[in-house]
mmCIF file of C-alpha atoms and ligand atoms in Angstrom:
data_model
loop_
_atom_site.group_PDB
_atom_site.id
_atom_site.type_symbol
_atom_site.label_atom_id
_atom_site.label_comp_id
_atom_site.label_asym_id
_atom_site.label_seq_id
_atom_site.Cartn_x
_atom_site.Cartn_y
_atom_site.Cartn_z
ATOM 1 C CA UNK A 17 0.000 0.000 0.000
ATOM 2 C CA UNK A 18 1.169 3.444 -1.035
ATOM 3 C CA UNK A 19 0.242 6.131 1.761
ATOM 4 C CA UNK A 20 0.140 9.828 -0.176
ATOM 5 C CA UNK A 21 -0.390 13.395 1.237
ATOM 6 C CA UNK A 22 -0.305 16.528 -0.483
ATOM 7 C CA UNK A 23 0.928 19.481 1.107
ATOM 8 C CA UNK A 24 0.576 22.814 -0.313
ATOM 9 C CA UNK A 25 0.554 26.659 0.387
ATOM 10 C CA UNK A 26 -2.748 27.822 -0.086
ATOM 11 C CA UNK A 27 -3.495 30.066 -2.865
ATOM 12 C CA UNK A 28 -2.115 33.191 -2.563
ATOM 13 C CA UNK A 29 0.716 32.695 -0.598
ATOM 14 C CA UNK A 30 4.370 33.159 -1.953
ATOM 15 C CA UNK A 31 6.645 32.797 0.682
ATOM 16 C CA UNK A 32 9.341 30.069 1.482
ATOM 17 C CA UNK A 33 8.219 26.522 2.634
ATOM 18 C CA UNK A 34 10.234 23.436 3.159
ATOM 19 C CA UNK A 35 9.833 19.251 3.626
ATOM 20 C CA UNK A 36 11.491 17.056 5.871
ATOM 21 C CA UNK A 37 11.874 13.426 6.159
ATOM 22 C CA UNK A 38 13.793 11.114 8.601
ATOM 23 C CA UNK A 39 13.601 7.793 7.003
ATOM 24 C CA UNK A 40 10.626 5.363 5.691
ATOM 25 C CA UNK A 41 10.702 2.222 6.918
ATOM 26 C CA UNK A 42 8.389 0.235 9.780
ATOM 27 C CA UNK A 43 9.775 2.104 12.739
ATOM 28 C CA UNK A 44 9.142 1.052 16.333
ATOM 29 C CA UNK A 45 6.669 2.803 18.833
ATOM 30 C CA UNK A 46 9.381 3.232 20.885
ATOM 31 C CA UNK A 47 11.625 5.277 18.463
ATOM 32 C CA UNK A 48 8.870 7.252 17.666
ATOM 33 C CA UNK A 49 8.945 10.329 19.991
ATOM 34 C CA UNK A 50 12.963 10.236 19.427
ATOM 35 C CA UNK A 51 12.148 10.820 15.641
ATOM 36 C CA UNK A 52 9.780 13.282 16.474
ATOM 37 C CA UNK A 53 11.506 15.598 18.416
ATOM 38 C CA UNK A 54 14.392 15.293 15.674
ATOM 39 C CA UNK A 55 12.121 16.200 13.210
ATOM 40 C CA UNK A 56 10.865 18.830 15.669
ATOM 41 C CA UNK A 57 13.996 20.857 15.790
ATOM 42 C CA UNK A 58 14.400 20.109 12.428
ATOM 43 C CA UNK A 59 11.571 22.168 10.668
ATOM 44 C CA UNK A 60 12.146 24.795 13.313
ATOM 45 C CA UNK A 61 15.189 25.017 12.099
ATOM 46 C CA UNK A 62 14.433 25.733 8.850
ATOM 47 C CA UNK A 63 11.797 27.877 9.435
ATOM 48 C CA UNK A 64 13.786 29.822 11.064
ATOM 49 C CA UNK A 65 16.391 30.014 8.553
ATOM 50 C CA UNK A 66 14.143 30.603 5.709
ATOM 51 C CA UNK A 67 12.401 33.201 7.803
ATOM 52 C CA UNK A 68 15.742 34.839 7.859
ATOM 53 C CA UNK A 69 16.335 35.023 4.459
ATOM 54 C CA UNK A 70 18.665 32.343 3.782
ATOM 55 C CA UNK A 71 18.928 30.913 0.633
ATOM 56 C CA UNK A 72 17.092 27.226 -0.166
ATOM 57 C CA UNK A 73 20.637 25.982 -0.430
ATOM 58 C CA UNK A 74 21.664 26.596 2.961
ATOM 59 C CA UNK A 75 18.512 25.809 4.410
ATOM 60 C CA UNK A 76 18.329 22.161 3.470
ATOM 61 C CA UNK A 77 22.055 22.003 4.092
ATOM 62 C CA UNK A 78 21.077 22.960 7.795
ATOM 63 C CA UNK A 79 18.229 21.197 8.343
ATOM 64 C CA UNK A 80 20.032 17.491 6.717
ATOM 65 C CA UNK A 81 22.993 18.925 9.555
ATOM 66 C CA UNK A 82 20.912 19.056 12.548
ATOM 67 C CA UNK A 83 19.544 15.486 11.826
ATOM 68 C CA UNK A 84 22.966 13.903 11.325
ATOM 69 C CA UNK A 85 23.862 15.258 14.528
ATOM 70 C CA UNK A 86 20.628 13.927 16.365
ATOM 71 C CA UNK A 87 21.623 10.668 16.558
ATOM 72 C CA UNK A 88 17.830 9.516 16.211
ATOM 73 C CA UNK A 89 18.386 8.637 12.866
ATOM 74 C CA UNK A 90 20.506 6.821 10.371
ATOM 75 C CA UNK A 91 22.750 9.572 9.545
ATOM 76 C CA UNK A 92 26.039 11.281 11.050
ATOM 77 C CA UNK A 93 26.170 9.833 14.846
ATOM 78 C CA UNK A 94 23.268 7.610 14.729
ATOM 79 C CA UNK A 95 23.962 5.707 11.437
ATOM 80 C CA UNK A 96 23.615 1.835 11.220
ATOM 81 C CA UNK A 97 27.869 -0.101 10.853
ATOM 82 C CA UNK A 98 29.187 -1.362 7.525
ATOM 83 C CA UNK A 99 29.823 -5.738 7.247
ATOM 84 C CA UNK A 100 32.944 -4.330 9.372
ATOM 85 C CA UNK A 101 31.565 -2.856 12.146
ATOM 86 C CA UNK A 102 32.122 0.613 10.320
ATOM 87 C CA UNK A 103 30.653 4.337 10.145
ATOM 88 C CA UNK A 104 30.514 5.379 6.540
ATOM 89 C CA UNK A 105 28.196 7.759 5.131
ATOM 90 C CA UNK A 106 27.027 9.408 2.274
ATOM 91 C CA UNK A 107 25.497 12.624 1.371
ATOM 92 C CA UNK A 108 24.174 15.373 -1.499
ATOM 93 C CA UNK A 109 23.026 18.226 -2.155
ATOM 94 C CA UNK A 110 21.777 20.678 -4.948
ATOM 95 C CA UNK A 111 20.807 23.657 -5.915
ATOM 96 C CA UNK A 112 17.857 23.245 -8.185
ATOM 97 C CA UNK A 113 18.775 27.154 -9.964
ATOM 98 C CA UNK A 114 22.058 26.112 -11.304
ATOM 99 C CA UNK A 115 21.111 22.288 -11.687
ATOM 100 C CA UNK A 116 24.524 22.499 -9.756
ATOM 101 C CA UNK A 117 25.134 19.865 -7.069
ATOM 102 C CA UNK A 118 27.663 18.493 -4.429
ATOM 103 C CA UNK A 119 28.062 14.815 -3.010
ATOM 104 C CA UNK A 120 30.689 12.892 -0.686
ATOM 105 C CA UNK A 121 30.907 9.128 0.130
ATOM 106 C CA UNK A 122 32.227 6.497 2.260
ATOM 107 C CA UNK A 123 32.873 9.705 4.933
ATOM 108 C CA UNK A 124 34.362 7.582 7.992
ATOM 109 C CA UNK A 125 36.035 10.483 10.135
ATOM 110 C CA UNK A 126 33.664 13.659 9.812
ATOM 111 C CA UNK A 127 30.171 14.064 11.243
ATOM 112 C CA UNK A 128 28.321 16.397 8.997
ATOM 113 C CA UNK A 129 28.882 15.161 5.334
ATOM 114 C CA UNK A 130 26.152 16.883 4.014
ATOM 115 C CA UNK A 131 28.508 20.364 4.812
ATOM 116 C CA UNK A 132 31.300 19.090 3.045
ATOM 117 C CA UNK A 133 29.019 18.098 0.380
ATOM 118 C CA UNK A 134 28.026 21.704 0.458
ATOM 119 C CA UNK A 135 31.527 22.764 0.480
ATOM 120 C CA UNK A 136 32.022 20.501 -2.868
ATOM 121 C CA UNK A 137 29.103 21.809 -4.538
ATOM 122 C CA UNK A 138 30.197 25.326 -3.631
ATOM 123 C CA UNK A 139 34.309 25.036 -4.290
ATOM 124 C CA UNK A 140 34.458 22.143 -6.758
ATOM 125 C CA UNK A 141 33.341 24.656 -9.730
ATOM 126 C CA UNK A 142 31.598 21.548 -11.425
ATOM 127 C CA UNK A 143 35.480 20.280 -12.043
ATOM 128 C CA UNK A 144 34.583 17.921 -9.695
ATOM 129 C CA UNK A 145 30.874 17.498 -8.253
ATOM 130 C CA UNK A 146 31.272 13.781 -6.207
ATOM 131 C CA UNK A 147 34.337 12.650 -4.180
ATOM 132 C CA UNK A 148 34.657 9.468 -2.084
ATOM 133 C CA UNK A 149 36.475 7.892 0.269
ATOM 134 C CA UNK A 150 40.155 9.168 1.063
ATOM 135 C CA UNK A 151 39.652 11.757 -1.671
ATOM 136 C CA UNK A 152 36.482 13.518 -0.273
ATOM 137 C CA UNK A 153 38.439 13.027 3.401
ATOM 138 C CA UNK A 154 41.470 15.324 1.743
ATOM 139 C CA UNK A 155 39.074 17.738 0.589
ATOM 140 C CA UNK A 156 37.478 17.572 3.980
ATOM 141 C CA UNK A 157 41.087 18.016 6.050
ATOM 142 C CA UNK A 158 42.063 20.830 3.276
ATOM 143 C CA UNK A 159 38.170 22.686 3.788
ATOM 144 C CA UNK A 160 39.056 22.895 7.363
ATOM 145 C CA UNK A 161 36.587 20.115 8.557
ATOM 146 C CA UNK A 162 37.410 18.775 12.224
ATOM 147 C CA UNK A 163 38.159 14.591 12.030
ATOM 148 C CA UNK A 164 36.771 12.286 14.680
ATOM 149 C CA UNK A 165 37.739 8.923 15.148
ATOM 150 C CA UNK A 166 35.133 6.473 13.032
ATOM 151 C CA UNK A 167 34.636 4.850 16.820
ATOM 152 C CA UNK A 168 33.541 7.975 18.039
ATOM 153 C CA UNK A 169 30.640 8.211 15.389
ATOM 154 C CA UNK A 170 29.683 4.929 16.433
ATOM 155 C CA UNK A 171 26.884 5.028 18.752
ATOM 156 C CA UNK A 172 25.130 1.965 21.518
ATOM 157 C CA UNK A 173 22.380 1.113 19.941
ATOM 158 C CA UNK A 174 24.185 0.801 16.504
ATOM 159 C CA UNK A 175 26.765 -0.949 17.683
ATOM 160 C CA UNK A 176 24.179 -3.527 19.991
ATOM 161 C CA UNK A 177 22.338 -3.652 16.246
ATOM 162 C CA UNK A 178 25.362 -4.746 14.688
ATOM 163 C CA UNK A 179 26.261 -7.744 17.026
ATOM 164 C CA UNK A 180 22.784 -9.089 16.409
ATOM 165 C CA UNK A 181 23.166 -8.702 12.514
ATOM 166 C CA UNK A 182 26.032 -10.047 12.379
ATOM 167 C CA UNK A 183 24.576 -13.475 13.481
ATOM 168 C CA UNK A 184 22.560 -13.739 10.483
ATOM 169 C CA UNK A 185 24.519 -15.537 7.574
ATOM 170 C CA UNK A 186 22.569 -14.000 4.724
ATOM 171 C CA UNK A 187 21.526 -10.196 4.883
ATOM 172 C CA UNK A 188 20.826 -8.668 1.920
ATOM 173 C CA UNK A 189 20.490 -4.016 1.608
ATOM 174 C CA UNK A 190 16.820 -4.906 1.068
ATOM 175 C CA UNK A 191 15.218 -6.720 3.922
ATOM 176 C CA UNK A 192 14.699 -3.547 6.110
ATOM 177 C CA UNK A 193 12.573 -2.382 3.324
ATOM 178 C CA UNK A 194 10.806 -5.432 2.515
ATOM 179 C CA UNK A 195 10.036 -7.494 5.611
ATOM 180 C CA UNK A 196 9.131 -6.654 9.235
ATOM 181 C CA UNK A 197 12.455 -6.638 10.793
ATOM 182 C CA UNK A 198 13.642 -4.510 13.714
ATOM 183 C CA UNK A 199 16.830 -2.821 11.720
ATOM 184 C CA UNK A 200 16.881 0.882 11.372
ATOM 185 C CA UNK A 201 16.982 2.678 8.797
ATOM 186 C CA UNK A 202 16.279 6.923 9.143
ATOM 187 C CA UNK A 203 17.754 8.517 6.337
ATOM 188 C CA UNK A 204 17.285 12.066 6.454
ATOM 189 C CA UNK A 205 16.269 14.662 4.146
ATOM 190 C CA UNK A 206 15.079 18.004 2.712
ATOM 191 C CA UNK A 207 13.398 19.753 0.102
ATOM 192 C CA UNK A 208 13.116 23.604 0.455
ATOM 193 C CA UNK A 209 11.628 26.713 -1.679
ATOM 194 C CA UNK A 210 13.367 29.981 -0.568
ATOM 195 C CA UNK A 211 11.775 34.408 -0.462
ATOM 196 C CA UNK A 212 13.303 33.647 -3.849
ATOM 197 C CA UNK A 213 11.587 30.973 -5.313
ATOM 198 C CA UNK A 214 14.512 29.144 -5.495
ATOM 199 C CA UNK A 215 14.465 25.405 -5.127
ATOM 200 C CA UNK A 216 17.172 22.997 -3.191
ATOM 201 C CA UNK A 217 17.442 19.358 -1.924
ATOM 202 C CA UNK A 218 19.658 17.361 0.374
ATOM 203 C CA UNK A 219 20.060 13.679 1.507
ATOM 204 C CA UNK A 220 22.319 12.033 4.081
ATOM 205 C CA UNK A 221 22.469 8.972 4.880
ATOM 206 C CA UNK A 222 24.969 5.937 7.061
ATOM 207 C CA UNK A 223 23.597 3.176 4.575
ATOM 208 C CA UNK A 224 21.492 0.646 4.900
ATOM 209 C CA UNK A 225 22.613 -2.415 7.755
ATOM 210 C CA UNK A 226 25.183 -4.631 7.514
ATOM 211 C CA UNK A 227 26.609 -3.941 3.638
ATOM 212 C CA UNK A 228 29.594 -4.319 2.077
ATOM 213 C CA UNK A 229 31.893 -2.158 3.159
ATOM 214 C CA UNK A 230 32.264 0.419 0.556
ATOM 215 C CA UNK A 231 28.838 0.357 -0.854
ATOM 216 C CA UNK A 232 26.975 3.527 -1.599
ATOM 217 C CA UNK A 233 23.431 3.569 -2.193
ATOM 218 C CA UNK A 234 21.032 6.204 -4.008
ATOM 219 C CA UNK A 235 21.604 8.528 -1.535
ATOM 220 C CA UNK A 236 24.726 10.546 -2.513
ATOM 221 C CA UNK A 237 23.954 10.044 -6.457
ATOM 222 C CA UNK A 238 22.029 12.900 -8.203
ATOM 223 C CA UNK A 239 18.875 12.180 -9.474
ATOM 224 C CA UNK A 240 18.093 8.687 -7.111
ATOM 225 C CA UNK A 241 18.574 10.256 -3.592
ATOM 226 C CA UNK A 242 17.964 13.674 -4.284
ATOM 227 C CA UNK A 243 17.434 15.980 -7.270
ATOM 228 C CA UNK A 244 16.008 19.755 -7.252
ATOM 229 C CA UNK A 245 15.767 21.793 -11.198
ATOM 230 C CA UNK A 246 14.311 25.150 -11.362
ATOM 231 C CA UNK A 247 10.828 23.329 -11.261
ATOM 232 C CA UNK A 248 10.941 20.748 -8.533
ATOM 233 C CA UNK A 249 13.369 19.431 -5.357
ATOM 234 C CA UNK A 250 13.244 15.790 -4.495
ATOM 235 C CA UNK A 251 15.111 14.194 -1.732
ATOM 236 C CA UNK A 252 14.468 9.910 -1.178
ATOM 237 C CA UNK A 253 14.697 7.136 1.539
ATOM 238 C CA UNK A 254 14.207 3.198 0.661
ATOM 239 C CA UNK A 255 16.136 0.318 -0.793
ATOM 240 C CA UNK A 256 19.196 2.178 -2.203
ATOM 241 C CA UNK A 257 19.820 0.096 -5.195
ATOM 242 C CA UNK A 258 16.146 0.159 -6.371
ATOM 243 C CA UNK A 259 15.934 3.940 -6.215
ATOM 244 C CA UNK A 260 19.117 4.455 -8.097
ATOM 245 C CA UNK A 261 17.948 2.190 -10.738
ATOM 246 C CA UNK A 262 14.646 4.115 -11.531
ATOM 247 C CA UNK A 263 16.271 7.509 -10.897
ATOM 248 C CA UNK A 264 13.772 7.765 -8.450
ATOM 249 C CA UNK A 265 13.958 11.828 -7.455
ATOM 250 C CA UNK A 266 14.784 12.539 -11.433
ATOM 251 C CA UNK A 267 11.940 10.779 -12.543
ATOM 252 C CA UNK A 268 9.766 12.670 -9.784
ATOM 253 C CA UNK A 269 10.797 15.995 -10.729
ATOM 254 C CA UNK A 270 10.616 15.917 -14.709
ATOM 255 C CA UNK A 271 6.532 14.743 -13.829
ATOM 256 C CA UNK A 272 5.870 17.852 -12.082
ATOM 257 C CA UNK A 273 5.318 19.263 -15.661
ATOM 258 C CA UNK A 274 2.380 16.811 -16.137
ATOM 259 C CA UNK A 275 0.753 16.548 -12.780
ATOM 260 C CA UNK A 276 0.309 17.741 -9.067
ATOM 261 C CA UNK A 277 3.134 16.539 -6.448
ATOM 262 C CA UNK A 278 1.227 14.418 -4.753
ATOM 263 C CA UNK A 279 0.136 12.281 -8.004
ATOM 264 C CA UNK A 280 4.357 12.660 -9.136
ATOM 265 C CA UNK A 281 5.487 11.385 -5.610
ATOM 266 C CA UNK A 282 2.664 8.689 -5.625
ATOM 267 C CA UNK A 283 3.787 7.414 -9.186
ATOM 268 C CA UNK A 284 7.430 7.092 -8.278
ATOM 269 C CA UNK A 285 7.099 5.239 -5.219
ATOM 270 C CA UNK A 286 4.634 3.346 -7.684
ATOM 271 C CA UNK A 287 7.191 2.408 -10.402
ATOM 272 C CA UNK A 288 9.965 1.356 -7.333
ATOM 273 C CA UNK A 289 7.923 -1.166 -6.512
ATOM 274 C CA UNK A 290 6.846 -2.442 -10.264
ATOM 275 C CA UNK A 291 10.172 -1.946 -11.579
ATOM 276 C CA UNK A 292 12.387 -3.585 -9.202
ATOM 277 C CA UNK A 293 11.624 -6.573 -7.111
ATOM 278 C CA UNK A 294 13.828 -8.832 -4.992
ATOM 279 C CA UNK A 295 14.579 -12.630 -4.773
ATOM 280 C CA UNK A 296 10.909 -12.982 -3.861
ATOM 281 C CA UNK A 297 9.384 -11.048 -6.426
ATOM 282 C CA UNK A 298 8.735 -8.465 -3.933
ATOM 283 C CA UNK A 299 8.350 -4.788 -4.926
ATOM 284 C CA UNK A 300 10.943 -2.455 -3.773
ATOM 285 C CA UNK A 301 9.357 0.241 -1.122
ATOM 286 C CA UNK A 302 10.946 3.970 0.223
ATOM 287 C CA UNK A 303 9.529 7.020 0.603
ATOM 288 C CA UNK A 304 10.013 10.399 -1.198
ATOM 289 C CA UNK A 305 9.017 14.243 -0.376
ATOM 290 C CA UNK A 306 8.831 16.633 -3.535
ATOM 291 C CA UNK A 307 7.805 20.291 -3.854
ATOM 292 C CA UNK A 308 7.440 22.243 -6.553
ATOM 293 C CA UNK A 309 8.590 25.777 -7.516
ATOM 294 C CA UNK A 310 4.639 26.734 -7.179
ATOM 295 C CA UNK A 311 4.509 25.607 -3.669
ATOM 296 C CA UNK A 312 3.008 22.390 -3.614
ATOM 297 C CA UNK A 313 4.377 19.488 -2.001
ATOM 298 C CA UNK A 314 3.862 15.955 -1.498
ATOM 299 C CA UNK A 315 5.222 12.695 0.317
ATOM 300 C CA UNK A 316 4.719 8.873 -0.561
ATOM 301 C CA UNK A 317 5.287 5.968 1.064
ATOM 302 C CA UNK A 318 4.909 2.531 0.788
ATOM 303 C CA UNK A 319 6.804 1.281 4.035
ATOM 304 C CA UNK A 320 4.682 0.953 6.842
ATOM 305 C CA UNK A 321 5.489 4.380 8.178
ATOM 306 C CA UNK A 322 8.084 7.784 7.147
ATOM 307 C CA UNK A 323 8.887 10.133 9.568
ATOM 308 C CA UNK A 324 7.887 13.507 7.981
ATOM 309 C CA UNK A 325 6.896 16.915 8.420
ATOM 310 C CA UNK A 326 6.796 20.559 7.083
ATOM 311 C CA UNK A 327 6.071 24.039 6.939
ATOM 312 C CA UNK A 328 5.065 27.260 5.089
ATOM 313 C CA UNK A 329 4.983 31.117 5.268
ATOM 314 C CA UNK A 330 2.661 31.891 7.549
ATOM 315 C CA UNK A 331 1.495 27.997 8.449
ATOM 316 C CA UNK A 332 2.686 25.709 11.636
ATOM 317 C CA UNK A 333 5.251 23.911 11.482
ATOM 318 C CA UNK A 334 4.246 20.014 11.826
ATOM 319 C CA UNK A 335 5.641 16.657 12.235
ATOM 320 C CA UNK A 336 4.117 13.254 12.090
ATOM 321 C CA UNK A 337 4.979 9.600 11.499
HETATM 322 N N1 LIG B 146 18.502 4.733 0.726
HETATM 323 C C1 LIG B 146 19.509 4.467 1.740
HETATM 324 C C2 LIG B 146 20.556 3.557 1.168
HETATM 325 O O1 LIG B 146 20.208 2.651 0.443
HETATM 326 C C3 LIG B 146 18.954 3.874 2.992
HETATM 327 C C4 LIG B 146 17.729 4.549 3.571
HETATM 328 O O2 LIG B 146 17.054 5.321 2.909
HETATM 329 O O3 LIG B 146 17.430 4.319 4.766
HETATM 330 O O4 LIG B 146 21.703 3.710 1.499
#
């Protein structure tokens, strides 16, 4: 079942708005408030900054900061451990004006890709656009980016996660998204329209449980993760190989030209699951939030819950799961 909500400014008003998400997937009762109050902070957060004038850009870059640095979700100090009992994460970001965007992977020693995502985006001149691994650590050390030790971005419940996991012979990146199991996922996200009308995304993400190490998923790749264009910002959470093989926020986008958000988000989370299946034949699920340069937004799902919320110019703020 796909669960769709629009959520638009009402006619006549122009000012900024933005979409969060942290994560789709069937999280527990008992992570619930945690996620909320993330989320919480989260859209006040970028109210705020919208409210004072900041640009879409640095708005979602925010918001996507203050949820890796929650450690509710499964991004920055709360992200799930590689096969190896490792950190790594992934993140992107981009500026839907320019069509102009920034992305890091396998981060193991920083907390807040999605800045130094930013910071590629914003020094990289489109010479370069994605860096991984030691390469996007470099540009992290020479951007002036503080380095942890990957233990110290390892959190309890994580790490307790991992020791279960790591029981099970066969685990494959998309049983959180297909079957009932307690793993956590909580990829962050958001989508954000600016006094402007200017249109940016951003995604961060540690992965999905137990993978390879060295695997990246949708999240950090424009176009499956996240996407924004002059018309439309997308930012995704689900099975990470699915969503980069339907260019899930892409596809999202380029059907704002055709129909509402709420029908665009409902027909990509629609096409995941009919385009890609797993072993079983089962369709792939995730959730998306898009928004539109005309202010209408929308989020699908079709995992049994996403942690969401929003806001608008002269609206409350809200969160829900
Ligand atoms: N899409 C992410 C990945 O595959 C995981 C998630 O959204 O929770 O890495």
């Amino acid at each position: 079942m796909i669960v769709v909500e629009p959520y638009c400014r009402p006619p006549g008003h122009a000012g900024p708005m933005l979409l969060v998400h942290g994560g789709a997937w069937n999280i527990p009762d008992v992570e619930c408030d945690a996620h909320l109050a993330g989320l919480q902070i989260a859209v006040e957060t970028g109210k705020n900054a919208l409210q004072a004038g900041n640009s879409a850009l640095q708005v979602v870059a925010e918001v996507v900061a203050h949820m890796e640095g929650d450690g509710a979700f499964d991004a920055g100090c709360g992200a799930v451990l590689t096969r190896s009992g490792k950190v790594e994460l992934d993140a992107g970001i981009m500026d839907g004006t320019a069509r102009h965007f920034g992305s890091v992977a396998g981060i193991q020693h920083f907390r807040h890709p999605i800045k130094i995502a930013l910071s590629v985006l914003e020094n990289g001149g489109r010479t370069f656009c994605f860096l991984s691994g030691a390469g996007a650590e470099k540009f992290a050390d020479a951007s002036g980016f503080s380095r942890v030790k990957n233990e110290n971005l390892v959190c309890l419940r994580e790490q307790q996660r991992y020791d279960s996991l790591a029981a099970q012979a066969a685990y494959h990146t998309s049983h959180p998204f297909l079957a009932d199991e307690d793993v956590p996922r909580g990829t962050v996200g958001c989508v954000a329209i600016d006094q402007h009308g200017k249109l940016a995304a951003a995604t961060s993400t540690g992965g999905t449980p137990f993978r390879p190490d060295g695997r990246v998923g949708d999240s950090p790749m424009p176009g499956a993760g996240f996407y924004a264009s002059p018309d439309g910002a997308a930012s995704a959470t689900g099975w990470g190989e699915a969503i980069a093989s339907v260019s899930m926020c892409f596809a999202a986008v380029q059907q704002l030209s055709s129909c509402s958000a709420e029908d665009a988000a409902e027909a990509a989370i629609r096409t995941l699951g009919l385009q890609i299946k797993n072993e079983d034949g089962q369709g792939a699920t995730g959730g998306i939030i898009l928004l539109s340069a005309t202010g209408e937004g929308g989020f699908a799902f079709s995992t049994p819950r996403m942690a969401r919320g929003g806001w608008y110019a002269g609206g409350d703020p809200w969160v829900r799961i």
